[in-house]
mmCIF file of C-alpha atoms in Angstrom:
data_model
loop_
_atom_site.group_PDB
_atom_site.id
_atom_site.type_symbol
_atom_site.label_atom_id
_atom_site.label_comp_id
_atom_site.label_asym_id
_atom_site.label_seq_id
_atom_site.Cartn_x
_atom_site.Cartn_y
_atom_site.Cartn_z
ATOM 1 C CA UNK A 1 -14.914 -8.821 0.629
ATOM 2 C CA UNK A 2 -13.047 -11.852 1.973
ATOM 3 C CA UNK A 3 -12.427 -11.097 5.644
ATOM 4 C CA UNK A 4 -10.904 -14.521 6.300
ATOM 5 C CA UNK A 5 -8.102 -14.045 3.758
ATOM 6 C CA UNK A 6 -7.412 -10.546 5.058
ATOM 7 C CA UNK A 7 -7.107 -11.793 8.637
ATOM 8 C CA UNK A 8 -4.717 -14.516 7.454
ATOM 9 C CA UNK A 9 -2.595 -11.916 5.659
ATOM 10 C CA UNK A 10 -2.458 -9.779 8.799
ATOM 11 C CA UNK A 11 -1.483 -12.805 10.891
ATOM 12 C CA UNK A 12 1.418 -13.567 8.566
ATOM 13 C CA UNK A 13 2.860 -10.144 9.391
ATOM 14 C CA UNK A 14 3.083 -10.874 13.119
ATOM 15 C CA UNK A 15 6.357 -12.893 13.039
ATOM 16 C CA UNK A 16 7.995 -10.082 11.082
ATOM 17 C CA UNK A 17 6.687 -7.588 13.633
ATOM 18 C CA UNK A 18 8.122 -9.579 16.526
ATOM 19 C CA UNK A 19 11.507 -9.755 14.805
ATOM 20 C CA UNK A 20 11.383 -6.062 13.993
ATOM 21 C CA UNK A 21 10.701 -5.102 17.595
ATOM 22 C CA UNK A 22 13.804 -7.000 18.677
ATOM 23 C CA UNK A 23 16.086 -5.614 15.978
ATOM 24 C CA UNK A 24 14.897 -1.998 15.630
ATOM 25 C CA UNK A 25 16.084 1.085 17.463
ATOM 26 C CA UNK A 26 19.684 1.405 16.274
ATOM 27 C CA UNK A 27 19.144 2.837 12.782
ATOM 28 C CA UNK A 28 18.827 6.572 12.175
ATOM 29 C CA UNK A 29 15.489 7.098 10.415
ATOM 30 C CA UNK A 30 15.896 10.887 9.977
ATOM 31 C CA UNK A 31 12.754 11.380 12.065
ATOM 32 C CA UNK A 32 10.627 9.464 9.546
ATOM 33 C CA UNK A 33 8.466 6.344 9.877
ATOM 34 C CA UNK A 34 9.641 3.183 8.118
ATOM 35 C CA UNK A 35 8.634 0.510 10.636
ATOM 36 C CA UNK A 36 4.899 -0.201 10.888
ATOM 37 C CA UNK A 37 2.041 -2.599 10.204
ATOM 38 C CA UNK A 38 -1.471 -1.445 9.445
ATOM 39 C CA UNK A 39 -4.979 -2.583 8.581
ATOM 40 C CA UNK A 40 -7.989 -0.680 7.331
ATOM 41 C CA UNK A 41 -10.452 0.166 4.553
ATOM 42 C CA UNK A 42 -9.735 0.146 0.810
ATOM 43 C CA UNK A 43 -11.586 1.505 -2.226
ATOM 44 C CA UNK A 44 -10.385 0.465 -5.701
ATOM 45 C CA UNK A 45 -11.848 1.948 -8.879
ATOM 46 C CA UNK A 46 -11.133 -0.319 -11.855
ATOM 47 C CA UNK A 47 -11.273 0.958 -15.442
ATOM 48 C CA UNK A 48 -10.393 -1.751 -17.978
ATOM 49 C CA UNK A 49 -12.854 -3.449 -20.367
ATOM 50 C CA UNK A 50 -15.411 -2.679 -17.673
ATOM 51 C CA UNK A 51 -15.674 -0.175 -14.829
ATOM 52 C CA UNK A 52 -16.319 -1.046 -11.189
ATOM 53 C CA UNK A 53 -15.781 0.446 -7.755
ATOM 54 C CA UNK A 54 -14.785 -2.220 -5.257
ATOM 55 C CA UNK A 55 -14.673 -1.915 -1.464
ATOM 56 C CA UNK A 56 -12.886 -3.994 1.135
ATOM 57 C CA UNK A 57 -9.883 -4.228 3.392
ATOM 58 C CA UNK A 58 -6.171 -3.483 3.227
ATOM 59 C CA UNK A 59 -3.213 -4.889 5.166
ATOM 60 C CA UNK A 60 0.183 -3.166 4.957
ATOM 61 C CA UNK A 61 3.646 -3.383 6.461
ATOM 62 C CA UNK A 62 7.069 -1.753 6.198
ATOM 63 C CA UNK A 63 10.473 -2.413 7.785
ATOM 64 C CA UNK A 64 13.815 -0.610 7.610
ATOM 65 C CA UNK A 65 16.341 -3.442 7.329
ATOM 66 C CA UNK A 66 19.522 -1.326 7.064
ATOM 67 C CA UNK A 67 20.362 2.368 7.176
ATOM 68 C CA UNK A 68 19.488 2.899 3.516
ATOM 69 C CA UNK A 69 17.241 -0.061 2.667
ATOM 70 C CA UNK A 70 13.689 -1.021 3.565
ATOM 71 C CA UNK A 71 11.023 -3.483 2.453
ATOM 72 C CA UNK A 72 7.290 -3.028 2.351
ATOM 73 C CA UNK A 73 4.141 -4.696 1.132
ATOM 74 C CA UNK A 74 0.384 -4.413 1.038
ATOM 75 C CA UNK A 75 -2.607 -6.619 0.318
ATOM 76 C CA UNK A 76 -6.057 -5.532 -0.861
ATOM 77 C CA UNK A 77 -9.182 -7.702 -0.765
ATOM 78 C CA UNK A 78 -12.194 -5.957 -2.317
ATOM 79 C CA UNK A 79 -15.463 -6.680 -4.111
ATOM 80 C CA UNK A 80 -18.349 -4.999 -5.945
ATOM 81 C CA UNK A 81 -21.883 -6.085 -6.836
ATOM 82 C CA UNK A 82 -22.229 -3.931 -9.958
ATOM 83 C CA UNK A 83 -20.139 -3.199 -13.085
ATOM 84 C CA UNK A 84 -20.460 -0.855 -16.056
ATOM 85 C CA UNK A 85 -19.899 -2.593 -19.391
ATOM 86 C CA UNK A 86 -20.397 -0.847 -22.759
ATOM 87 C CA UNK A 87 -22.338 1.864 -20.946
ATOM 88 C CA UNK A 88 -24.713 -0.603 -19.295
ATOM 89 C CA UNK A 89 -24.997 -1.233 -15.548
ATOM 90 C CA UNK A 90 -24.891 -4.940 -14.775
ATOM 91 C CA UNK A 91 -25.589 -6.629 -11.431
ATOM 92 C CA UNK A 92 -22.516 -8.854 -11.521
ATOM 93 C CA UNK A 93 -20.300 -9.619 -8.555
ATOM 94 C CA UNK A 94 -16.603 -8.807 -8.984
ATOM 95 C CA UNK A 95 -13.873 -9.804 -6.530
ATOM 96 C CA UNK A 96 -10.571 -7.996 -6.870
ATOM 97 C CA UNK A 97 -7.402 -8.864 -4.933
ATOM 98 C CA UNK A 98 -4.031 -7.195 -5.200
ATOM 99 C CA UNK A 99 -0.729 -7.595 -3.399
ATOM 100 C CA UNK A 100 2.510 -5.657 -3.671
ATOM 101 C CA UNK A 101 5.959 -6.630 -2.445
ATOM 102 C CA UNK A 102 8.741 -4.080 -2.764
ATOM 103 C CA UNK A 103 12.344 -3.299 -1.936
ATOM 104 C CA UNK A 104 13.139 0.354 -1.248
ATOM 105 C CA UNK A 105 16.165 2.625 -0.964
ATOM 106 C CA UNK A 106 16.351 5.833 1.085
ATOM 107 C CA UNK A 107 18.901 8.612 1.468
ATOM 108 C CA UNK A 108 18.614 11.685 3.683
ATOM 109 C CA UNK A 109 18.443 14.960 1.735
ATOM 110 C CA UNK A 110 18.111 17.162 4.822
ATOM 111 C CA UNK A 111 16.790 16.744 8.361
ATOM 112 C CA UNK A 112 13.281 15.286 8.127
ATOM 113 C CA UNK A 113 13.406 14.676 4.353
ATOM 114 C CA UNK A 114 14.497 11.539 2.488
ATOM 115 C CA UNK A 115 14.856 10.660 -1.151
ATOM 116 C CA UNK A 116 13.091 7.308 -1.644
ATOM 117 C CA UNK A 117 12.986 4.821 -4.506
ATOM 118 C CA UNK A 118 11.657 1.297 -4.913
ATOM 119 C CA UNK A 119 11.133 -1.613 -7.243
ATOM 120 C CA UNK A 120 8.049 -3.791 -6.784
ATOM 121 C CA UNK A 121 6.056 -6.730 -7.995
ATOM 122 C CA UNK A 122 2.291 -6.169 -8.034
ATOM 123 C CA UNK A 123 -0.151 -9.003 -8.658
ATOM 124 C CA UNK A 124 -3.792 -8.267 -9.426
ATOM 125 C CA UNK A 125 -6.459 -10.977 -9.522
ATOM 126 C CA UNK A 126 -10.008 -10.441 -10.795
ATOM 127 C CA UNK A 127 -12.911 -12.896 -10.492
ATOM 128 C CA UNK A 128 -16.196 -12.027 -12.247
ATOM 129 C CA UNK A 129 -19.479 -13.731 -11.324
ATOM 130 C CA UNK A 130 -17.653 -16.462 -9.342
ATOM 131 C CA UNK A 131 -15.883 -17.613 -12.511
ATOM 132 C CA UNK A 132 -12.206 -18.285 -13.055
ATOM 133 C CA UNK A 133 -9.704 -15.713 -11.806
ATOM 134 C CA UNK A 134 -7.712 -13.621 -14.260
ATOM 135 C CA UNK A 135 -4.300 -12.556 -12.958
ATOM 136 C CA UNK A 136 -1.726 -10.026 -14.091
ATOM 137 C CA UNK A 137 1.705 -9.036 -12.773
ATOM 138 C CA UNK A 138 3.330 -5.628 -13.185
ATOM 139 C CA UNK A 139 6.713 -4.399 -11.974
ATOM 140 C CA UNK A 140 6.573 -0.712 -10.963
ATOM 141 C CA UNK A 141 9.665 1.406 -10.311
ATOM 142 C CA UNK A 142 9.231 4.565 -8.214
ATOM 143 C CA UNK A 143 11.158 7.682 -7.219
ATOM 144 C CA UNK A 144 9.964 10.251 -4.699
ATOM 145 C CA UNK A 145 10.422 12.239 -1.506
ATOM 146 C CA UNK A 146 9.369 11.401 2.069
ATOM 147 C CA UNK A 147 9.015 14.428 4.361
ATOM 148 C CA UNK A 148 8.139 15.177 7.963
ATOM 149 C CA UNK A 149 5.828 18.195 7.800
ATOM 150 C CA UNK A 150 5.238 18.584 11.533
ATOM 151 C CA UNK A 151 6.036 16.582 14.649
ATOM 152 C CA UNK A 152 3.014 14.354 13.953
ATOM 153 C CA UNK A 153 2.454 14.572 10.187
ATOM 154 C CA UNK A 154 4.546 13.154 7.368
ATOM 155 C CA UNK A 155 3.977 12.513 3.689
ATOM 156 C CA UNK A 156 5.642 10.831 0.773
ATOM 157 C CA UNK A 157 4.934 11.428 -2.903
ATOM 158 C CA UNK A 158 6.349 9.372 -5.751
ATOM 159 C CA UNK A 159 6.239 9.125 -9.493
ATOM 160 C CA UNK A 160 5.823 5.522 -10.601
ATOM 161 C CA UNK A 161 6.611 3.897 -13.941
ATOM 162 C CA UNK A 162 4.071 1.110 -14.437
ATOM 163 C CA UNK A 163 3.901 -0.917 -17.664
ATOM 164 C CA UNK A 164 5.649 1.905 -19.502
ATOM 165 C CA UNK A 165 3.198 4.526 -18.202
ATOM 166 C CA UNK A 166 3.550 7.168 -15.502
ATOM 167 C CA UNK A 167 1.523 6.704 -12.328
ATOM 168 C CA UNK A 168 1.362 8.553 -8.995
ATOM 169 C CA UNK A 169 1.528 7.514 -5.342
ATOM 170 C CA UNK A 170 0.835 9.613 -2.236
ATOM 171 C CA UNK A 171 1.047 8.510 1.406
ATOM 172 C CA UNK A 172 -0.027 10.614 4.391
ATOM 173 C CA UNK A 173 0.414 9.753 8.054
ATOM 174 C CA UNK A 174 -0.809 11.356 11.266
ATOM 175 C CA UNK A 175 0.904 9.988 14.369
ATOM 176 C CA UNK A 176 -1.224 10.442 17.478
ATOM 177 C CA UNK A 177 1.089 8.531 19.830
ATOM 178 C CA UNK A 178 4.467 6.802 19.801
ATOM 179 C CA UNK A 179 2.740 3.528 18.935
ATOM 180 C CA UNK A 180 -0.223 4.423 16.722
ATOM 181 C CA UNK A 181 -0.927 6.460 13.597
ATOM 182 C CA UNK A 182 -3.527 6.931 10.883
ATOM 183 C CA UNK A 183 -2.264 6.326 7.358
ATOM 184 C CA UNK A 184 -3.873 7.550 4.156
ATOM 185 C CA UNK A 185 -2.893 5.969 0.831
ATOM 186 C CA UNK A 186 -3.585 7.033 -2.767
ATOM 187 C CA UNK A 187 -2.280 5.335 -5.905
ATOM 188 C CA UNK A 188 -3.261 6.104 -9.489
ATOM 189 C CA UNK A 189 -2.261 3.428 -11.987
ATOM 190 C CA UNK A 190 -3.117 3.269 -15.712
ATOM 191 C CA UNK A 191 -6.165 1.051 -15.070
ATOM 192 C CA UNK A 192 -7.046 1.669 -11.428
ATOM 193 C CA UNK A 193 -7.270 4.226 -8.643
ATOM 194 C CA UNK A 194 -6.746 3.048 -5.066
ATOM 195 C CA UNK A 195 -7.677 4.775 -1.821
ATOM 196 C CA UNK A 196 -6.980 3.300 1.610
ATOM 197 C CA UNK A 197 -7.301 4.477 5.201
ATOM 198 C CA UNK A 198 -5.447 2.417 7.801
ATOM 199 C CA UNK A 199 -4.702 2.304 11.494
ATOM 200 C CA UNK A 200 -0.959 1.709 11.907
ATOM 201 C CA UNK A 201 1.025 0.181 14.731
ATOM 202 C CA UNK A 202 4.502 1.737 14.869
ATOM 203 C CA UNK A 203 7.569 -0.049 16.215
#
């Protein structure tokens, strides 16, 4: 886990947060959360030519930039000390990094419920045994629903087309004050499963 890179990524979000605090407050969000930054724990299970479960940190951010448009992104920095290859357990260090940048569209379906869609670029980088990094880009497209379940709880679920295959994304949020929330994140891609638990600052 590379804490230094994660801290740098979080720091880069601060100018956007300052701008967002100045410009937010005039757009109707239908009672839903689109403006936040968060940091927390991530678990990524990789299943490609080898299998590994990596652990580390996650930085995320989202901003509603117009009534119907928002942007968001996240960054994962994780590592593992063991992989499974051809059924054998090997003590090999694996570092896995992933970032996502996305543009989203929202439209209110009813009070407290939005239709959401997005197009993203996702970059994954794998380094095995301190060797050269192998990188891959994918371009997911998603469609889903974001809903406020109670005054403090909201969720969004989306179907995602990734590399011609169907994937799934689920977000949960519990808001315990006007400024802070806990966010839970689950994404199942063709070659990975991601879990994250973050503390979010809302603005």
